[in-house]
Tab-separated table of C-alpha atoms and ligand atoms in Angstrom:
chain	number	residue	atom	x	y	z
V	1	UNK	CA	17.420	11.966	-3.641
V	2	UNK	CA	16.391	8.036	-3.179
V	3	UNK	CA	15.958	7.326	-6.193
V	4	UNK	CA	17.487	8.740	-9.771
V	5	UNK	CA	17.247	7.238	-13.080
V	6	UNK	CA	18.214	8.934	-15.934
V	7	UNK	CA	18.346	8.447	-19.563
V	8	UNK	CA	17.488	4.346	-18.979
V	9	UNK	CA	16.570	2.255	-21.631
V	10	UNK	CA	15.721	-1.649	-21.871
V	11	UNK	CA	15.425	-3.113	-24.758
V	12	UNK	CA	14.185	-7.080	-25.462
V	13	UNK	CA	15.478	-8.908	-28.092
V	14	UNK	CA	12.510	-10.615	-29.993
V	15	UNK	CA	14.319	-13.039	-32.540
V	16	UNK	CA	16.852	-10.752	-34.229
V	17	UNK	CA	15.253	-7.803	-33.746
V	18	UNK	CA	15.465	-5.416	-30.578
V	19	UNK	CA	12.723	-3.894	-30.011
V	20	UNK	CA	12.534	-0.815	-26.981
V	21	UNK	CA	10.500	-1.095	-23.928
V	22	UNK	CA	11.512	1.524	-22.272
V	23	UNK	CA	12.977	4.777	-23.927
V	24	UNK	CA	15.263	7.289	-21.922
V	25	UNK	CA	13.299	7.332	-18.945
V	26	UNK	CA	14.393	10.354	-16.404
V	27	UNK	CA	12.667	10.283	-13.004
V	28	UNK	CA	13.634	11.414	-9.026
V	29	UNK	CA	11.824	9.896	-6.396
V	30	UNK	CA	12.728	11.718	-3.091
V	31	UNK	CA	12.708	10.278	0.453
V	32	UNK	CA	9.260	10.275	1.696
V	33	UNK	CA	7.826	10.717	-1.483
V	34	UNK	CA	4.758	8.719	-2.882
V	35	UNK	CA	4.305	8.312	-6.862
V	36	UNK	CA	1.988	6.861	-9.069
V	37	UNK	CA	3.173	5.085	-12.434
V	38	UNK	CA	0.091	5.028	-14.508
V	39	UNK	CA	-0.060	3.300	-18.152
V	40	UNK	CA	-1.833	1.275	-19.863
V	41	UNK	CA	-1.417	-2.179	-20.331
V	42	UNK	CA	1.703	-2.998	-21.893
V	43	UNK	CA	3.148	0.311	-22.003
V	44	UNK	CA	5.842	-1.183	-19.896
V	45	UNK	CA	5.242	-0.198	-16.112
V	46	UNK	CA	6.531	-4.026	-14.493
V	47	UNK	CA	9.558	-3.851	-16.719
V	48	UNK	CA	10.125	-0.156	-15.372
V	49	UNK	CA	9.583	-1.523	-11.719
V	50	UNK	CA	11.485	-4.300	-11.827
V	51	UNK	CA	14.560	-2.063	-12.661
V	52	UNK	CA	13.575	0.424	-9.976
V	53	UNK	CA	13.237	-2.879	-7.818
V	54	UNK	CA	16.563	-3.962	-8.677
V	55	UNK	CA	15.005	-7.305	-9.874
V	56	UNK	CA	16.378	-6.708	-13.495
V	57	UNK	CA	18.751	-4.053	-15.008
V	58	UNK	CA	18.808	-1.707	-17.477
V	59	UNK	CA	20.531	-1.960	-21.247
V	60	UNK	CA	21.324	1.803	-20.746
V	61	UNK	CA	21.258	4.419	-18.274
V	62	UNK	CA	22.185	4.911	-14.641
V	63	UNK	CA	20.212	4.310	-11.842
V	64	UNK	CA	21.462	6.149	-8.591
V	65	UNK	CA	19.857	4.234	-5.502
V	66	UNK	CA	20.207	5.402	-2.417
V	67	UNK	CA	23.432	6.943	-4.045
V	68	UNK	CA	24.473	4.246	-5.383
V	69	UNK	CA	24.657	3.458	-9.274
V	70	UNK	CA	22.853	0.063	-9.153
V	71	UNK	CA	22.589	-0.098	-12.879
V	72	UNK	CA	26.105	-2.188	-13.424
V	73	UNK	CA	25.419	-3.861	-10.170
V	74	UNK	CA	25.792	-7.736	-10.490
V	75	UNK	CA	23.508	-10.102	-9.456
V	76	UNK	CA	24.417	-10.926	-5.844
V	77	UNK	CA	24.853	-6.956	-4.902
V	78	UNK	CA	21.404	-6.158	-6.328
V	79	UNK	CA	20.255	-9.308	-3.759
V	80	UNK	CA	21.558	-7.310	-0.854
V	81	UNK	CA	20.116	-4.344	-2.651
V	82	UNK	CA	16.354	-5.618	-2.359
V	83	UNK	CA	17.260	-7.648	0.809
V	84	UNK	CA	17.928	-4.244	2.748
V	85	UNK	CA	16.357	-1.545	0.990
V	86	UNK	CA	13.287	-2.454	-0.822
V	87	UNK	CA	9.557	-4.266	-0.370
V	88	UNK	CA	7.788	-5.051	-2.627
V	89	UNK	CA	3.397	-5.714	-3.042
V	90	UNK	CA	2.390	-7.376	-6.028
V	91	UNK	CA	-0.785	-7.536	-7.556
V	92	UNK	CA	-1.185	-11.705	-6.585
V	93	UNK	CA	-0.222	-11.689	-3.055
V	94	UNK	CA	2.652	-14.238	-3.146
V	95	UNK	CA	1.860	-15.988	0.129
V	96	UNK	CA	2.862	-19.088	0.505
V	97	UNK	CA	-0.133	-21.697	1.249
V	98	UNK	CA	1.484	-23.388	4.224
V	99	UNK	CA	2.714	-20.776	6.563
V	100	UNK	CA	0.708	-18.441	8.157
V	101	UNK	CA	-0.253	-14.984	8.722
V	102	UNK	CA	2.289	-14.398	11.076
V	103	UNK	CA	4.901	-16.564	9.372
V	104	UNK	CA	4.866	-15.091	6.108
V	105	UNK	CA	5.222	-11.719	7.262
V	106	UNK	CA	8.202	-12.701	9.723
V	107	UNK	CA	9.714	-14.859	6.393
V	108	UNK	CA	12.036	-12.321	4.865
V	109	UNK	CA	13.480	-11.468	8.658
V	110	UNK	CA	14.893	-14.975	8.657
V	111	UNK	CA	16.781	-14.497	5.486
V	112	UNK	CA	18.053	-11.559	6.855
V	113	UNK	CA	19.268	-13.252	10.303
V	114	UNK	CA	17.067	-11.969	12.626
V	115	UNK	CA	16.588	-14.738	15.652
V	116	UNK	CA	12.796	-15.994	15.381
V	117	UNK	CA	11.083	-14.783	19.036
V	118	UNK	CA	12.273	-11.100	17.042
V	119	UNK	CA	10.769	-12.001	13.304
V	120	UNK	CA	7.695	-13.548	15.175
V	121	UNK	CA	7.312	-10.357	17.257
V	122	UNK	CA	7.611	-7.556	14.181
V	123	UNK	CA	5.681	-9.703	12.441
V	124	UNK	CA	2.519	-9.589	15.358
V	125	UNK	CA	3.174	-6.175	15.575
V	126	UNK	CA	3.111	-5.301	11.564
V	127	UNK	CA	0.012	-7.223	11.948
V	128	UNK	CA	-1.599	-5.900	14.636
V	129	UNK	CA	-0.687	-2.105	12.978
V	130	UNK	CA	-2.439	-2.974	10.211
V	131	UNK	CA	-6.248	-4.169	11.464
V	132	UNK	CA	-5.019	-8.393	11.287
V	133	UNK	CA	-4.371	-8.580	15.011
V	134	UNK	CA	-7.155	-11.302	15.301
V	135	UNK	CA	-5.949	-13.829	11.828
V	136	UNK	CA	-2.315	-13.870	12.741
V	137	UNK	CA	-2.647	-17.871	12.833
V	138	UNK	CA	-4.812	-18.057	9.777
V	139	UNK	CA	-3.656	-19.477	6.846
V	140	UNK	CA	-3.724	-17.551	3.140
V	141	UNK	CA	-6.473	-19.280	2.018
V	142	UNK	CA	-8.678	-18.421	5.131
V	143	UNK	CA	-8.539	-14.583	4.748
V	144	UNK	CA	-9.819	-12.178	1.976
V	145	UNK	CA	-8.259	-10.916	-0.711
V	146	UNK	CA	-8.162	-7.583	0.605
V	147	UNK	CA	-6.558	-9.614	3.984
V	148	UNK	CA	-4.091	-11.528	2.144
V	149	UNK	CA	-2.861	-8.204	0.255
V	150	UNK	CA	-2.632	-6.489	3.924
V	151	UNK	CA	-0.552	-9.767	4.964
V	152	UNK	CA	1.483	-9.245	2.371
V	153	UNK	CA	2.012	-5.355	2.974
V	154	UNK	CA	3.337	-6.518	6.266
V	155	UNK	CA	5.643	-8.755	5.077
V	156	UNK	CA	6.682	-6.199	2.794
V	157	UNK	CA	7.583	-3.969	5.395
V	158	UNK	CA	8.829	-6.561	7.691
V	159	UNK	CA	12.510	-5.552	7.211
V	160	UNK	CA	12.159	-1.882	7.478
V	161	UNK	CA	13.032	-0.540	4.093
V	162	UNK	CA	13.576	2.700	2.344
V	163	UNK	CA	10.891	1.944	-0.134
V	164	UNK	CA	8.125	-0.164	-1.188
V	165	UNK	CA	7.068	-0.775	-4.741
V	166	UNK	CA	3.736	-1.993	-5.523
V	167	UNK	CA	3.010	-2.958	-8.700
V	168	UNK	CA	-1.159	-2.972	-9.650
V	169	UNK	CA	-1.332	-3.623	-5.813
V	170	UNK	CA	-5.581	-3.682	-6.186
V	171	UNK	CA	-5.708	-5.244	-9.015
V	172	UNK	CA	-6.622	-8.532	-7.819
V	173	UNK	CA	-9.534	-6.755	-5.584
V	174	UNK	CA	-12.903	-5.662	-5.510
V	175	UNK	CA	-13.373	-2.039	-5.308
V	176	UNK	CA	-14.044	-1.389	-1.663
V	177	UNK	CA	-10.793	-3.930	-0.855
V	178	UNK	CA	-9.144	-1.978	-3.116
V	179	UNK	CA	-10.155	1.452	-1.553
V	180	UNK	CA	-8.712	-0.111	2.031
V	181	UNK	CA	-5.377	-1.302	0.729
V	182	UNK	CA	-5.111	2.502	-0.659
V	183	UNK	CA	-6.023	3.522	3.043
V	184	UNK	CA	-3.237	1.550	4.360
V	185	UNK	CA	-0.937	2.900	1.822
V	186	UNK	CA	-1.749	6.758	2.912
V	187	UNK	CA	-1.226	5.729	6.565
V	188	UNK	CA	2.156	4.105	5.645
V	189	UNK	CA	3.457	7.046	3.655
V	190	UNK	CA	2.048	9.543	6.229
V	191	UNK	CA	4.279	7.103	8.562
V	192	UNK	CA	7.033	8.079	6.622
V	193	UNK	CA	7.545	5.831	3.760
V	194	UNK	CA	8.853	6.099	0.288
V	195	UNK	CA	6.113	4.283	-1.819
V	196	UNK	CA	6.228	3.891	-5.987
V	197	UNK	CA	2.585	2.724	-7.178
V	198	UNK	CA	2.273	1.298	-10.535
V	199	UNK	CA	-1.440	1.372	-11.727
V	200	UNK	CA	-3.089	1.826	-14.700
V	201	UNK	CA	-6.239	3.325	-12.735
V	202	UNK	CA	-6.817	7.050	-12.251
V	203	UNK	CA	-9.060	6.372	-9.096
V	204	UNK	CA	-5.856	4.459	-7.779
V	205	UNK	CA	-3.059	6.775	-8.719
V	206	UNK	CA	-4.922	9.681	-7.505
V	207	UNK	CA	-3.773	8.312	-3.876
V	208	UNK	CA	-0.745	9.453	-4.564
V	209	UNK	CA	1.407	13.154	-4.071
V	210	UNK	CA	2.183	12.600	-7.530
V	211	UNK	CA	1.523	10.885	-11.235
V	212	UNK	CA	3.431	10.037	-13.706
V	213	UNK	CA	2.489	8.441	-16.763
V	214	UNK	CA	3.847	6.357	-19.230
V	215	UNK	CA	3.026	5.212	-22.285
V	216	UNK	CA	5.038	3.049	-25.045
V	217	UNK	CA	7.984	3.366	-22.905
V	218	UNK	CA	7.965	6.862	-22.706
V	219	UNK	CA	7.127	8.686	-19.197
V	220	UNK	CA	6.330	12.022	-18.523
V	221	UNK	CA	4.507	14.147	-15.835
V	222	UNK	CA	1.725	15.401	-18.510
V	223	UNK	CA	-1.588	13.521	-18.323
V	224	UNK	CA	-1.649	11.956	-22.320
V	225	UNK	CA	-4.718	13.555	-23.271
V	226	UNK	CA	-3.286	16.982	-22.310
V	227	UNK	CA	-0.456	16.032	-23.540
V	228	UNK	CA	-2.161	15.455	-27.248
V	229	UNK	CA	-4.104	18.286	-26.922
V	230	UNK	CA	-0.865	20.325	-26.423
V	231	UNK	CA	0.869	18.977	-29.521
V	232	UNK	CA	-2.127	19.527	-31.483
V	233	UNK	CA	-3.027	22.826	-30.463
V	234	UNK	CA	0.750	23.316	-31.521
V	235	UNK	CA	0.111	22.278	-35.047
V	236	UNK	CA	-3.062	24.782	-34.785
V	237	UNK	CA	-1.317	27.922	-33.462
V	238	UNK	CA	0.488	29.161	-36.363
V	239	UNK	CA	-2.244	32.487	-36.053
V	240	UNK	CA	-0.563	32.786	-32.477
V	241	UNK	CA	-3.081	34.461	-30.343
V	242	UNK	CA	-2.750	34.985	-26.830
V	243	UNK	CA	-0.523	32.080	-25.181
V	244	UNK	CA	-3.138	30.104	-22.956
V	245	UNK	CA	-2.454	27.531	-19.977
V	246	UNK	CA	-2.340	23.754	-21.149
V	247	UNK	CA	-5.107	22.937	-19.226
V	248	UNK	CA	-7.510	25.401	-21.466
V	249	UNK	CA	-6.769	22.702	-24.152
V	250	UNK	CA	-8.931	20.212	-22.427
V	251	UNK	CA	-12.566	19.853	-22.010
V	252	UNK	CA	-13.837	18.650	-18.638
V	253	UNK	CA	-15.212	15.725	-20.359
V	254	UNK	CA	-12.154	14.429	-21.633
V	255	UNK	CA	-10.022	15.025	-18.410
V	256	UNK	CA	-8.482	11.241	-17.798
V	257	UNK	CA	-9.259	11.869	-13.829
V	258	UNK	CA	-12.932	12.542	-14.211
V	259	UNK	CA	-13.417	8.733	-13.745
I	301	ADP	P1	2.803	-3.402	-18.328
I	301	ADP	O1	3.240	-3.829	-16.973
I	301	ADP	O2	2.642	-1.928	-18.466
I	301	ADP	O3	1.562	-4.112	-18.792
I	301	ADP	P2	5.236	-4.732	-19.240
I	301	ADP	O4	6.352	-3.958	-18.654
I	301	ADP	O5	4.891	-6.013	-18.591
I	301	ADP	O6	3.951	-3.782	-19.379
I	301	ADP	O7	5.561	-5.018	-20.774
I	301	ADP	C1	5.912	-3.986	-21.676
I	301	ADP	C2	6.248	-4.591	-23.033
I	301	ADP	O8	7.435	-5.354	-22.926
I	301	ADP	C3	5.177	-5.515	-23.567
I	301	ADP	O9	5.060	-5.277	-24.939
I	301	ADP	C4	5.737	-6.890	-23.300
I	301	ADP	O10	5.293	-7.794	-24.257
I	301	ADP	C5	7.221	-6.666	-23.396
I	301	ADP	N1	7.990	-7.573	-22.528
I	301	ADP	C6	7.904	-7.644	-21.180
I	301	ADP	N2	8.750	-8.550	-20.673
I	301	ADP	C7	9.410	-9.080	-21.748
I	301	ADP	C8	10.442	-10.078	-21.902
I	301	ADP	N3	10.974	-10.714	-20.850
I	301	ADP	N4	10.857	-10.360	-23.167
I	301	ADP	C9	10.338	-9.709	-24.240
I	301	ADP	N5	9.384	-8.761	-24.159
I	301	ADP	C10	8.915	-8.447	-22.940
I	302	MG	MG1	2.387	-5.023	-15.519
């Protein structure tokens, strides 16, 4: 397993009070997998993947990475952490305005001590793979959003790691931009890459193998509206007839992926 969290918590402290964000959250994420984290706003899917990212840690829990509890990890372990095992997309691109194509993707190589003509090679080639073969010189602010989002795919996966994290990676685009980034993301996993998706649209997460879904902190597997209709057809089914299959509980027309 890549990835195993179990029983985590975070809480933040607002004043005196401490208020949870997330609450016991189990989830496995095997090698080669690709998830979808879908919630609502503020239901608390950054704070979930910036633990997962090893960009923060959590109050409780454990989190086995790559077999490795990275929970108590201190600050410059969890560096090497994300420096060698982890990319991530975010929803704003994070280019930076001066460099270009080529050079932001071939960036993270120089922090990890890779000699240049090598970082400026992967990073033509990461380019190339993914349709930008012709705006490898241009700068951020002469592509597309849907270009700069690809750029920074590439730079994401410029240091080959076990997974990439993408938190509302279409957010930012319009809805056929949106649709290509998902492309790209299929092609990558089908290449053979662990990918965690954080969304909070059904049209997006349905790219994925799987979806998970969280909501005030809490994640489970179950879809919320079946999830409701479950409990409450609980409450209803003291005259126990014949057991049915959860999914009887809900009418097409409530179903969360009819979009
Ligand atoms: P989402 O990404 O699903 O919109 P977040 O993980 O960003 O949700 O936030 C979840 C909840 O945690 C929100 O109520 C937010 O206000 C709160 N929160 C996030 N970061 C902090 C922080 N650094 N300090 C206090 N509260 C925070
Ligand atoms: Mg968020």
């Amino acid at each position: 397993m890549l990835i195993e969290l179990t029983d985590i918590c975070k809480d933040y402290m607002q004043g005196k009070e401490t208020v949870p964000i997330l609450k016991h959250i189990n989830l496995q994420v095997d090698q080669g997998e690709y998830v979808a984290i879908m919630g609502p706003s503020g239901s608390g899917k950054t704070t979930l993947m910036n633990l997962m990212g090893c960009l923060d840690t959590p109050t409780s829990g454990t989190y086995l990475l790559n077999g490795e509890n990275v929970a108590t990890a201190g600050e410059n372990r969890l560096t090497e952490i994300r420096n060698s095992l982890i990319g991530f997309v975010f929803q704003s691109f994070y280019l930076l305005p001066k460099l270009t194509a080529k050079e932001n993707v071939a960036l993270p190589l120089l922090y990890a001590g890779v000699p240049k003509k090598d970082r400026l090679e992967r990073a033509e080639e990461l380019l190339e793979g993914l349709g930008l073969g012709e705006r490898m010189d241009f700068l951020p602010n002469q592509l597309s959003g849907g270009q700069q989002q690809r750029v920074a795919i590439a730079r994401a996966m410029a240091g080959r790691p076990k997974v990439l994290f993408a938190d509302e990676p279409t957010g930012a685009l319009d809805t056929a931009s949106g649709e290509q980034i998902m492309e790209l993301f299929s092609s990558i996993h089908k290449g053979g890459a662990t990918i965690v998706m954080i969304t909070h649209e059904q049209s997006i997460a349905d790219h994925a193998e799987k979806i998970y879904y969280i909501r005030d902190g809490e994640l489970s597997e179950a879809p919320p509206v079946a999830e409701k209709a479950r409990k409450a057809s609980e409450e209803t089914r003291s005259n126990a007839a014949a057991p049915r299959r959860q999914g009887d509980y809900v009418s097409e027309g409530e179903r969360p992926d009819k979009s």
